[in-house]
Structure formats: C-alpha cells, structure tokens
Short mmCIF file of C-alpha atoms in Angstrom, two decimals:
data_model
loop_
_atom_site.label_atom_id
_atom_site.label_comp_id
_atom_site.label_asym_id
_atom_site.label_seq_id
_atom_site.Cartn_x
_atom_site.Cartn_y
_atom_site.Cartn_z
CA UNK A 1 -22.25 -8.75 1.36
CA UNK A 2 -21.27 -8.71 -2.33
CA UNK A 3 -17.93 -10.33 -3.12
CA UNK A 4 -16.39 -10.68 -6.56
CA UNK A 5 -14.63 -13.82 -7.76
CA UNK A 6 -12.13 -13.70 -10.64
CA UNK A 7 -10.72 -16.80 -12.34
CA UNK A 8 -11.27 -19.53 -14.95
CA UNK A 9 -14.71 -21.09 -15.37
CA UNK A 10 -13.98 -24.50 -13.77
CA UNK A 11 -12.59 -22.94 -10.57
CA UNK A 12 -15.40 -20.40 -10.38
CA UNK A 13 -18.07 -23.11 -10.67
CA UNK A 14 -16.50 -24.96 -7.74
CA UNK A 15 -16.24 -21.76 -5.66
CA UNK A 16 -19.89 -20.87 -6.43
CA UNK A 17 -21.03 -24.29 -5.25
CA UNK A 18 -19.10 -24.03 -1.96
CA UNK A 19 -20.22 -20.45 -1.25
CA UNK A 20 -23.87 -21.25 -2.03
CA UNK A 21 -23.76 -24.26 0.30
CA UNK A 22 -21.69 -22.88 3.17
CA UNK A 23 -21.99 -19.08 3.07
CA UNK A 24 -25.59 -18.07 2.25
CA UNK A 25 -24.96 -14.54 3.57
CA UNK A 26 -22.48 -13.93 0.73
CA UNK A 27 -23.62 -12.80 -2.71
CA UNK A 28 -20.93 -14.00 -5.10
CA UNK A 29 -20.55 -12.07 -8.36
CA UNK A 30 -18.35 -13.94 -10.84
CA UNK A 31 -15.99 -12.58 -13.48
CA UNK A 32 -14.68 -15.34 -15.73
CA UNK A 33 -11.38 -15.11 -17.55
CA UNK A 34 -9.83 -18.37 -18.78
CA UNK A 35 -6.34 -16.93 -19.21
CA UNK A 36 -4.46 -15.59 -16.20
CA UNK A 37 -3.06 -12.73 -18.28
CA UNK A 38 -6.59 -11.50 -19.07
CA UNK A 39 -7.79 -11.31 -15.46
CA UNK A 40 -7.12 -7.57 -15.13
CA UNK A 41 -9.73 -6.83 -17.82
CA UNK A 42 -12.60 -7.35 -15.34
CA UNK A 43 -10.98 -5.60 -12.36
CA UNK A 44 -12.62 -2.20 -12.83
CA UNK A 45 -16.10 -3.72 -13.20
CA UNK A 46 -15.56 -6.02 -10.24
CA UNK A 47 -14.40 -3.20 -7.95
CA UNK A 48 -17.36 -1.07 -8.97
CA UNK A 49 -19.88 -3.77 -8.05
CA UNK A 50 -18.41 -5.48 -4.97
CA UNK A 51 -16.75 -4.86 -1.59
CA UNK A 52 -13.89 -7.33 -1.96
CA UNK A 53 -12.28 -9.75 -4.42
CA UNK A 54 -11.64 -13.48 -4.10
CA UNK A 55 -9.11 -14.67 -6.66
CA UNK A 56 -9.26 -18.33 -7.70
CA UNK A 57 -5.51 -18.69 -7.26
CA UNK A 58 -2.20 -16.92 -6.65
CA UNK A 59 -1.40 -16.55 -10.37
CA UNK A 60 -4.71 -14.79 -11.11
CA UNK A 61 -4.17 -12.46 -8.16
CA UNK A 62 -0.60 -11.50 -9.05
CA UNK A 63 -1.37 -11.02 -12.76
CA UNK A 64 -4.20 -8.64 -11.82
CA UNK A 65 -2.06 -6.74 -9.31
CA UNK A 66 0.71 -6.33 -11.88
CA UNK A 67 -1.54 -4.07 -13.97
CA UNK A 68 -2.20 -1.78 -10.97
CA UNK A 69 -5.46 -0.26 -9.80
CA UNK A 70 -6.35 -2.89 -7.18
CA UNK A 71 -7.92 -0.94 -4.30
CA UNK A 72 -10.44 -3.30 -2.66
CA UNK A 73 -9.55 -5.90 0.00
CA UNK A 74 -8.59 -9.18 -1.68
CA UNK A 75 -7.56 -12.76 -0.98
CA UNK A 76 -6.56 -15.75 -3.11
CA UNK A 77 -7.32 -19.45 -2.65
CA UNK A 78 -4.08 -21.41 -2.21
CA UNK A 79 -3.42 -24.98 -3.30
CA UNK A 80 -2.23 -27.05 -0.37
CA UNK A 81 -1.40 -30.63 0.52
CA UNK A 82 -5.02 -31.77 0.34
CA UNK A 83 -5.32 -30.57 -3.27
CA UNK A 84 -2.19 -32.51 -4.21
CA UNK A 85 -3.23 -35.67 -2.35
CA UNK A 86 -6.57 -35.66 -4.12
CA UNK A 87 -4.80 -35.55 -7.49
CA UNK A 88 -2.37 -38.33 -6.53
CA UNK A 89 -5.29 -40.46 -5.39
CA UNK A 90 -6.97 -39.99 -8.75
CA UNK A 91 -3.74 -40.93 -10.56
CA UNK A 92 -3.50 -44.16 -8.58
CA UNK A 93 -7.12 -44.94 -9.33
CA UNK A 94 -6.36 -44.61 -13.04
CA UNK A 95 -3.28 -46.81 -12.76
CA UNK A 96 -0.61 -44.14 -13.18
CA UNK A 97 2.04 -45.33 -10.69
CA UNK A 98 5.40 -44.28 -12.08
CA UNK A 99 5.72 -41.11 -10.03
CA UNK A 100 7.34 -39.28 -12.94
CA UNK A 101 5.34 -36.05 -12.69
CA UNK A 102 5.61 -32.33 -13.44
CA UNK A 103 3.73 -30.11 -10.98
CA UNK A 104 3.18 -26.35 -11.06
CA UNK A 105 1.87 -23.75 -8.56
CA UNK A 106 2.38 -25.94 -5.45
CA UNK A 107 5.43 -24.76 -3.54
CA UNK A 108 8.24 -27.09 -2.50
CA UNK A 109 7.28 -26.98 1.19
CA UNK A 110 3.90 -28.54 0.38
CA UNK A 111 5.56 -31.25 -1.74
CA UNK A 112 8.00 -32.06 1.05
CA UNK A 113 5.15 -32.20 3.56
CA UNK A 114 3.15 -34.63 1.40
CA UNK A 115 6.18 -36.87 0.87
CA UNK A 116 7.12 -36.98 4.56
CA UNK A 117 3.73 -37.00 6.24
CA UNK A 118 1.84 -39.30 3.90
CA UNK A 119 4.59 -41.57 2.59
CA UNK A 120 4.04 -40.65 -1.06
CA UNK A 121 6.95 -41.72 -3.26
CA UNK A 122 8.00 -40.00 -6.45
CA UNK A 123 10.39 -41.62 -8.90
CA UNK A 124 11.14 -38.28 -10.56
CA UNK A 125 9.27 -35.06 -9.81
CA UNK A 126 9.69 -31.75 -11.62
CA UNK A 127 8.46 -28.97 -9.39
CA UNK A 128 7.56 -25.58 -10.84
CA UNK A 129 6.39 -23.37 -7.93
CA UNK A 130 4.62 -20.15 -8.80
CA UNK A 131 6.94 -17.25 -9.70
CA UNK A 132 5.77 -13.79 -10.76
CA UNK A 133 8.28 -13.54 -13.60
CA UNK A 134 6.90 -16.67 -15.31
CA UNK A 135 3.77 -16.43 -17.44
CA UNK A 136 1.15 -19.10 -18.03
CA UNK A 137 2.71 -19.97 -21.39
CA UNK A 138 6.08 -20.62 -19.74
CA UNK A 139 4.55 -23.29 -17.51
CA UNK A 140 2.70 -24.84 -20.46
CA UNK A 141 5.85 -25.05 -22.58
CA UNK A 142 7.82 -26.64 -19.74
CA UNK A 143 5.13 -29.28 -19.09
CA UNK A 144 5.05 -30.16 -22.78
CA UNK A 145 8.85 -30.34 -23.05
CA UNK A 146 9.16 -32.67 -20.05
CA UNK A 147 6.41 -35.00 -21.26
CA UNK A 148 7.53 -35.18 -24.89
CA UNK A 149 11.14 -35.95 -23.89
CA UNK A 150 9.97 -38.83 -21.68
CA UNK A 151 10.95 -37.21 -18.40
CA UNK A 152 7.38 -37.32 -17.09
CA UNK A 153 4.35 -39.57 -17.49
CA UNK A 154 1.76 -37.11 -16.13
CA UNK A 155 1.11 -33.41 -15.62
CA UNK A 156 -0.42 -31.78 -12.54
CA UNK A 157 -1.45 -28.13 -12.97
CA UNK A 158 -3.26 -25.41 -11.09
CA UNK A 159 -3.91 -23.42 -14.29
CA UNK A 160 -7.33 -23.85 -15.90
CA UNK A 161 -6.04 -22.83 -19.33
CA UNK A 162 -3.11 -25.30 -19.22
CA UNK A 163 -5.43 -28.10 -18.10
CA UNK A 164 -7.84 -27.53 -20.99
CA UNK A 165 -5.03 -27.11 -23.52
CA UNK A 166 -3.21 -30.31 -22.56
CA UNK A 167 -6.45 -32.24 -22.20
CA UNK A 168 -7.26 -31.25 -25.76
CA UNK A 169 -3.89 -32.60 -26.92
CA UNK A 170 -4.49 -35.93 -25.20
CA UNK A 171 -1.92 -35.51 -22.42
CA UNK A 172 -2.46 -37.31 -19.08
CA UNK A 173 -3.14 -34.08 -17.17
CA UNK A 174 -4.73 -33.57 -13.75
CA UNK A 175 -6.20 -30.41 -12.30
CA UNK A 176 -5.30 -29.04 -8.86
CA UNK A 177 -8.61 -27.83 -7.45
CA UNK A 178 -9.02 -26.02 -4.16
CA UNK A 179 -10.70 -27.92 -1.35
CA UNK A 180 -13.89 -26.77 0.38
CA UNK A 181 -11.84 -25.99 3.49
CA UNK A 182 -9.39 -23.83 1.53
CA UNK A 183 -12.22 -21.91 -0.15
CA UNK A 184 -14.02 -21.29 3.14
CA UNK A 185 -10.80 -20.27 4.92
CA UNK A 186 -9.88 -17.76 2.18
CA UNK A 187 -13.41 -16.38 2.16
CA UNK A 188 -13.37 -15.89 5.95
CA UNK A 189 -10.05 -14.03 5.70
CA UNK A 190 -11.47 -11.79 2.98
CA UNK A 191 -14.60 -10.98 4.98
CA UNK A 192 -12.40 -10.09 7.97
CA UNK A 193 -10.35 -7.77 5.75
CA UNK A 194 -13.51 -6.08 4.44
CA UNK A 195 -14.95 -5.62 7.93
CA UNK A 196 -11.64 -4.29 9.30
CA UNK A 197 -11.42 -1.82 6.47
CA UNK A 198 -14.99 -0.67 7.04
CA UNK A 199 -14.29 -0.04 10.73
CA UNK A 200 -11.05 1.75 9.90
CA UNK A 201 -12.71 3.92 7.25
CA UNK A 202 -15.48 4.87 9.65
CA UNK A 203 -12.99 6.52 12.01
CA UNK A 204 -13.35 10.22 12.68
CA UNK A 205 -11.22 12.69 10.74
CA UNK A 206 -10.97 16.39 11.55
CA UNK A 207 -9.17 18.82 9.28
CA UNK A 208 -8.13 22.27 10.49
CA UNK A 209 -7.28 24.97 7.95
CA UNK A 210 -5.62 28.24 8.87
CA UNK A 211 -5.08 31.12 6.48
CA UNK A 212 -1.59 32.53 6.67
CA UNK A 213 -2.02 35.39 4.22
CA UNK A 214 -4.56 36.36 1.61
CA UNK A 215 -2.37 38.69 -0.43
CA UNK A 216 0.51 41.04 0.07
CA UNK A 217 -0.27 43.22 -2.92
CA UNK A 218 -3.78 44.41 -2.14
CA UNK A 219 -4.60 48.10 -2.38
CA UNK A 220 -7.25 47.99 0.33
CA UNK A 221 -9.15 45.67 2.64
CA UNK A 222 -11.90 45.11 0.06
CA UNK A 223 -9.48 43.23 -2.20
CA UNK A 224 -8.54 41.08 0.81
CA UNK A 225 -12.21 40.34 1.46
CA UNK A 226 -12.78 39.49 -2.19
CA UNK A 227 -9.87 37.04 -2.27
CA UNK A 228 -11.06 35.57 1.02
CA UNK A 229 -14.47 34.97 -0.53
CA UNK A 230 -12.94 33.27 -3.58
CA UNK A 231 -10.93 30.99 -1.26
CA UNK A 232 -14.07 30.11 0.69
CA UNK A 233 -15.88 29.05 -2.51
CA UNK A 234 -12.96 26.83 -3.55
CA UNK A 235 -12.87 25.34 -0.05
CA UNK A 236 -16.58 24.53 -0.28
CA UNK A 237 -15.94 22.48 -3.43
CA UNK A 238 -13.32 20.46 -1.59
CA UNK A 239 -15.64 19.91 1.41
CA UNK A 240 -18.41 18.71 -0.89
CA UNK A 241 -16.01 16.25 -2.54
CA UNK A 242 -15.10 14.67 0.81
CA UNK A 243 -18.73 14.74 2.01
CA UNK A 244 -17.70 16.73 5.07
CA UNK A 245 -19.17 19.48 7.25
CA UNK A 246 -17.49 22.90 7.26
CA UNK A 247 -17.41 25.37 10.15
CA UNK A 248 -15.44 28.61 10.32
CA UNK A 249 -13.93 30.45 13.26
CA UNK A 250 -13.65 34.08 12.19
CA UNK A 251 -12.16 34.67 8.77
CA UNK A 252 -8.86 32.83 9.16
CA UNK A 253 -9.57 29.34 10.54
CA UNK A 254 -11.88 26.57 9.37
CA UNK A 255 -12.65 23.08 10.67
CA UNK A 256 -13.92 20.19 8.54
CA UNK A 257 -15.52 17.03 9.94
CA UNK A 258 -15.40 13.91 7.79
CA UNK A 259 -14.62 10.19 7.92
CA UNK A 260 -11.18 8.68 7.72
CA UNK A 261 -11.91 6.53 4.67
CA UNK A 262 -12.81 9.53 2.52
CA UNK A 263 -10.44 12.22 3.74
CA UNK A 264 -7.42 9.86 3.78
CA UNK A 265 -7.96 8.53 0.25
CA UNK A 266 -5.29 9.48 -2.28
CA UNK A 267 -7.93 11.04 -4.55
CA UNK A 268 -8.94 13.60 -1.93
CA UNK A 269 -5.40 14.20 -0.70
CA UNK A 270 -4.56 15.10 -4.31
CA UNK A 271 -7.64 17.36 -4.40
CA UNK A 272 -6.41 19.31 -1.37
CA UNK A 273 -2.88 19.45 -2.81
CA UNK A 274 -4.38 21.07 -5.93
CA UNK A 275 -6.20 23.55 -3.68
CA UNK A 276 -2.88 24.46 -2.04
CA UNK A 277 -1.26 25.04 -5.43
CA UNK A 278 -4.26 27.12 -6.53
CA UNK A 279 -3.77 29.32 -3.48
CA UNK A 280 -0.02 29.67 -3.98
CA UNK A 281 -0.57 30.92 -7.53
CA UNK A 282 -2.76 33.71 -6.10
CA UNK A 283 -0.60 34.32 -3.03
CA UNK A 284 -3.36 32.89 -0.81
CA UNK A 285 -1.20 30.93 1.62
CA UNK A 286 -2.77 28.51 4.11
CA UNK A 287 -1.79 25.56 6.26
CA UNK A 288 -3.76 22.50 7.28
CA UNK A 289 -3.62 19.63 9.75
CA UNK A 290 -5.62 16.41 9.53
CA UNK A 291 -6.19 14.44 12.70
CA UNK A 292 -7.54 10.89 12.81
CA UNK A 293 -8.95 9.17 15.87
CA UNK A 294 -11.66 6.91 17.25
CA UNK A 295 -13.25 9.89 19.05
CA UNK A 296 -13.75 13.54 18.08
CA UNK A 297 -11.51 14.59 20.98
CA UNK A 298 -8.63 12.41 19.76
CA UNK A 299 -9.09 13.54 16.16
CA UNK A 300 -9.11 17.26 17.05
CA UNK A 301 -6.06 16.90 19.32
CA UNK A 302 -4.18 15.18 16.48
CA UNK A 303 -5.36 17.81 13.98
CA UNK A 304 -3.95 20.59 16.20
CA UNK A 305 -0.61 18.81 16.36
CA UNK A 306 -0.59 18.42 12.58
CA UNK A 307 -1.53 22.07 12.07
CA UNK A 308 1.28 23.22 14.39
CA UNK A 309 3.76 21.52 12.06
CA UNK A 310 2.10 22.83 8.90
CA UNK A 311 2.13 26.47 10.03
CA UNK A 312 5.95 26.36 10.07
CA UNK A 313 5.96 25.94 6.27
CA UNK A 314 6.56 29.25 4.47
CA UNK A 315 4.50 28.29 1.42
CA UNK A 316 1.79 26.45 3.30
CA UNK A 317 1.13 22.72 3.28
CA UNK A 318 -0.50 20.01 5.35
CA UNK A 319 0.30 17.17 7.71
CA UNK A 320 -1.61 14.12 8.96
CA UNK A 321 -1.38 12.86 12.55
CA UNK A 322 -2.76 9.51 13.68
CA UNK A 323 -1.92 8.22 17.13
CA UNK A 324 1.84 8.48 17.57
CA UNK A 325 2.66 8.96 13.88
CA UNK A 326 2.90 12.13 11.83
CA UNK A 327 3.21 12.33 8.03
CA UNK A 328 4.00 15.31 5.88
CA UNK A 329 4.27 17.72 4.31
CA UNK A 330 1.88 15.67 2.16
CA UNK A 331 2.68 15.57 -1.54
CA UNK A 332 5.99 17.42 -1.18
CA UNK A 333 9.40 16.05 -2.12
CA UNK A 334 10.47 16.11 1.54
CA UNK A 335 7.43 14.18 2.84
CA UNK A 336 8.32 11.96 5.80
CA UNK A 337 6.56 9.73 8.31
CA UNK A 338 7.87 9.63 11.87
CA UNK A 339 6.77 9.24 15.48
CA UNK A 340 5.45 12.07 17.65
CA UNK A 341 6.03 10.05 20.81
CA UNK A 342 8.97 7.69 21.31
CA UNK A 343 9.15 5.13 24.15
CA UNK A 344 12.18 3.07 23.11
CA UNK A 345 14.74 3.42 25.94
CA UNK A 346 17.81 3.29 23.67
CA UNK A 347 16.32 5.90 21.35
CA UNK A 348 15.46 8.14 24.32
CA UNK A 349 19.04 7.87 25.61
CA UNK A 350 20.40 8.68 22.16
CA UNK A 351 18.21 11.80 21.84
CA UNK A 352 19.32 12.95 25.32
CA UNK A 353 23.00 12.45 24.46
CA UNK A 354 22.64 14.38 21.20
CA UNK A 355 20.48 17.11 22.71
CA UNK A 356 17.44 16.99 20.42
CA UNK A 357 13.91 15.73 21.04
CA UNK A 358 13.11 12.03 20.44
CA UNK A 359 10.47 13.00 17.87
CA UNK A 360 12.94 15.17 15.94
CA UNK A 361 15.53 12.39 16.05
CA UNK A 362 12.96 9.95 14.64
CA UNK A 363 12.23 12.48 11.88
CA UNK A 364 15.92 12.53 10.93
CA UNK A 365 16.04 8.73 11.05
CA UNK A 366 13.04 8.61 8.71
CA UNK A 367 14.82 11.06 6.38
CA UNK A 368 17.87 8.78 6.24
CA UNK A 369 15.72 5.75 5.42
CA UNK A 370 13.62 7.53 2.77
CA UNK A 371 16.51 9.33 1.05
CA UNK A 372 18.92 6.33 1.23
CA UNK A 373 21.71 8.67 2.38
CA UNK A 374 23.26 9.36 5.75
CA UNK A 375 25.72 12.15 4.89
CA UNK A 376 24.57 15.78 4.75
CA UNK A 377 25.92 19.28 4.68
CA UNK A 378 23.94 22.12 6.25
CA UNK A 379 22.28 23.10 2.96
CA UNK A 380 21.06 19.53 2.28
CA UNK A 381 19.75 19.02 5.80
CA UNK A 382 18.01 22.39 5.85
CA UNK A 383 16.21 21.65 2.59
CA UNK A 384 15.17 18.15 3.69
CA UNK A 385 13.90 19.18 7.12
CA UNK A 386 12.37 22.50 6.10
CA UNK A 387 14.54 24.54 8.47
CA UNK A 388 17.04 27.37 8.08
CA UNK A 389 20.66 26.65 7.22
CA UNK A 390 21.87 28.09 10.52
CA UNK A 391 19.56 25.69 12.41
CA UNK A 392 20.81 22.81 10.27
CA UNK A 393 24.42 23.65 11.16
CA UNK A 394 23.50 23.54 14.87
CA UNK A 395 21.84 20.15 14.43
CA UNK A 396 24.87 18.70 12.63
CA UNK A 397 27.19 20.10 15.32
CA UNK A 398 25.13 18.32 18.00
CA UNK A 399 25.62 15.01 16.19
CA UNK A 400 29.36 15.61 15.89
CA UNK A 401 29.79 16.72 19.50
CA UNK A 402 27.85 13.74 20.90
CA UNK A 403 29.74 11.14 18.86
CA UNK A 404 26.67 10.22 16.77
CA UNK A 405 28.15 11.93 13.73
CA UNK A 406 31.49 11.93 11.97
CA UNK A 407 33.13 14.41 9.65
CA UNK A 408 33.12 12.90 6.20
CA UNK A 409 34.96 15.64 4.31
CA UNK A 410 34.38 19.22 3.31
CA UNK A 411 32.65 20.59 0.25
CA UNK A 412 34.54 23.48 -1.33
CA UNK A 413 32.25 26.34 -2.26
CA UNK A 414 32.62 28.22 -5.56
CA UNK A 415 31.65 31.37 -3.69
CA UNK A 416 33.44 33.29 -0.97
CA UNK A 417 33.19 31.63 2.44
CA UNK A 418 34.22 28.63 4.46
CA UNK A 419 33.86 25.11 2.99
CA UNK A 420 30.79 23.21 4.19
CA UNK A 421 31.27 20.23 6.48
CA UNK A 422 29.91 16.91 5.22
CA UNK A 423 28.62 15.06 8.27
CA UNK A 424 27.71 11.37 8.35
CA UNK A 425 24.92 10.74 10.87
CA UNK A 426 25.43 7.52 12.86
CA UNK A 427 22.01 6.41 14.12
#
C-alpha cells in the first residue's frame, strides 16, 4: 500500500526509519516541505500517487486542509507526554534545570498529565497549544520574545522550521519528535481509514432513470424518436464517465449499475446535474433515483424509493437513498437529508398527534435545521418542500391544530385575498 507523508525533513526521516523497520508492507512516499505554510504545494501530487496521507503533525495537516482539495483519507502524528518527557530528560542531561520554558504544539492536558503523573516541576512555563488562527511565524516570534526578555531559559518546539531557525541563532532549543509508538499508532489508524473507505466505495450502486417527457412541441412521433436518440447518446457519455453498465426497459426507463465510490462522488453527481439541465433546456424531462446497498437487491429497492420521490418533481431531478436515509433533490436549493424510517418513540408519537408520516415530519425537521428558520407561511413551506400551496396550508393547519405550531402573525398581501398566516413549527 502506498502512503504519502508530508512534513519537514527531520520528521520525515524519523517516520521513514520507523515505517521501514516496523511496517514493511507500507511503501512510504515522502513530500518534504520545511515550512508548514508550504505543505499544500505537494498535496495534488501526493493524492495522485498514494492512497492516504500521513501528516508529520497537526499544524502541517491543518495548514494543508485550509487550502482545500484534501480528498484522501488522512491522519496526523500527535505529540504526547512521551515526546515531552524525552525533551525534559535531554534538558536535564545538559544541565538546564530552571524549568523556565516556552512550549508549543503540546496541549495543556498533556502538560498537566506530565506534571501530575511524573512529578516534573516547572518554575515558569509558557504554554502555546496549537491553534489554527496562529501561523508558524507567530509561534517563532513569541518564543523569541519570551527568551530575550528573560522569561524563559529554553524553548521546546514541535515545528521543524522554528527549531532550525532558533538553533541557527544560538538559542537553547529542543525539538519535540514523535515516538515510535505514536508513529505506528497513527499509521494503523490511517490504514484502517483507507481500508474502510475501500470497502465503502466498493458497495453496489444502482441508478434508475425514467423519462417524463421528451417534448411537448413535436410535430410528429419521428421528432420524439430523434430527441429520444439524442438523450440516449448523452446518457451513454454519463455512463462511461462513471464506468457503469447501462440497460434499458423500453424507451422510457433505464437502469445503471456502478459502484458507490464512483457514482456518489461529487464530480459525477455534478455530471448528472449537468445532464438534467441539458435536458431541461430541450424540454427533455427525466427523473432519477440512486440506491446504495451491500447487495443488488438492497440497492435496487433503495433506487426505487429514490425514484418515487424524484418523479414528483415537475422539472425532473434525482434523489439518493441509502439504508434509512434519503437525500435530495440533489444539487437544488431545497436539497435535504432525512430519514425514510423512524423508530424513535417520541418522534412516532409526535407524528401521530400531528397527523403526518414520521418520514415527512423528519423531512420538515431537516428543513428547519438546514434553513435556520422555524416560521413559515404556506408559500414558503410549499417552495421548500416542493408541494402545492394548498397542501402546505393543510400541513401548517395540522401543526396548529395539534399544538405543535403557533400562530406567529399574519403577512398582509399586496394583492386581493386573505393575509397569510405565519406559523412557527414547534418540533
């Protein structure tokens, strides 16, 4: 298994030695960047060549993530109590006993643990735990300030660049290196992540596509057939992109077999969204449902459930169903994720009191969470749930009648008609 390692040269040399000695089944590809802020520069190359990334430390990991584009499984090597004890032992060996020290990266819990469990005494310690909003230079400047003002007699750092910089200036600086145990533990976690992802990606995905209408403006059936043929060619391009197998049932329904990892990737979801928009521009309206499962039977059953929801969309669209969760319409402004099967007893009682299905109640709950609002009129609710305004009024009335909604005012319309009730949903 090929794993990439990103970090400064001194840390990478140590990691290489441990991996070569303890994990011969791992091929470690290294990507050296001395400065934390430069780590992202090698991310694209690393992801192209490996199956997962081992970062030399938390700062390297977070600096890389901040630039975006991290898609592979990853893990960082922490600095724990053993790393700190090893540094303190070296300080004692060199005769540095004052205990006036500045330490970065190590969190306060680790420092407290070392002090309590091992009886280490500090006269004056300046702790600088890792924080995402602080850059490498911030830590360097703080170490220098504390030392030059006499507040510390030594510096302990987890940053390779800071260590080399202060060493060059003649400061008494000590490097926090990861232990063999920490490296092996992080590597095992990363391998587990990679294997779990591989198993997950290998799951079966079935996509059902149903044509709703080819065109409403055709002069004769030959134009319909021509447009149907154009749609089929575009669909073939999509199937090739997801490395799937395409079968058709008549001229209006298609089934695609693929793997979860490919069909569920954002790249291919965007591809299908583009296909939907292409069809809408030509009045070729279709709906689709993607089902994911460990068996073909489970995947097809889920795909049917997803398709049932998609066919209710006037302009077409698609849903994804996996297990008890449904998501969709994918890529639309009203996309939601909610449960298709609810077992919570309180939630079931609530749905019975209101008079709507548990799944539909969970959909409304998801809408409230995603939209950060709990007050709707019938127009708002209809637009968000993809239903008619009359149906939305009935739903709001059920919440009011059951006590799970309260009238929160009325919106005066500029047109003729009754003012719309603003209902706050209490779930």
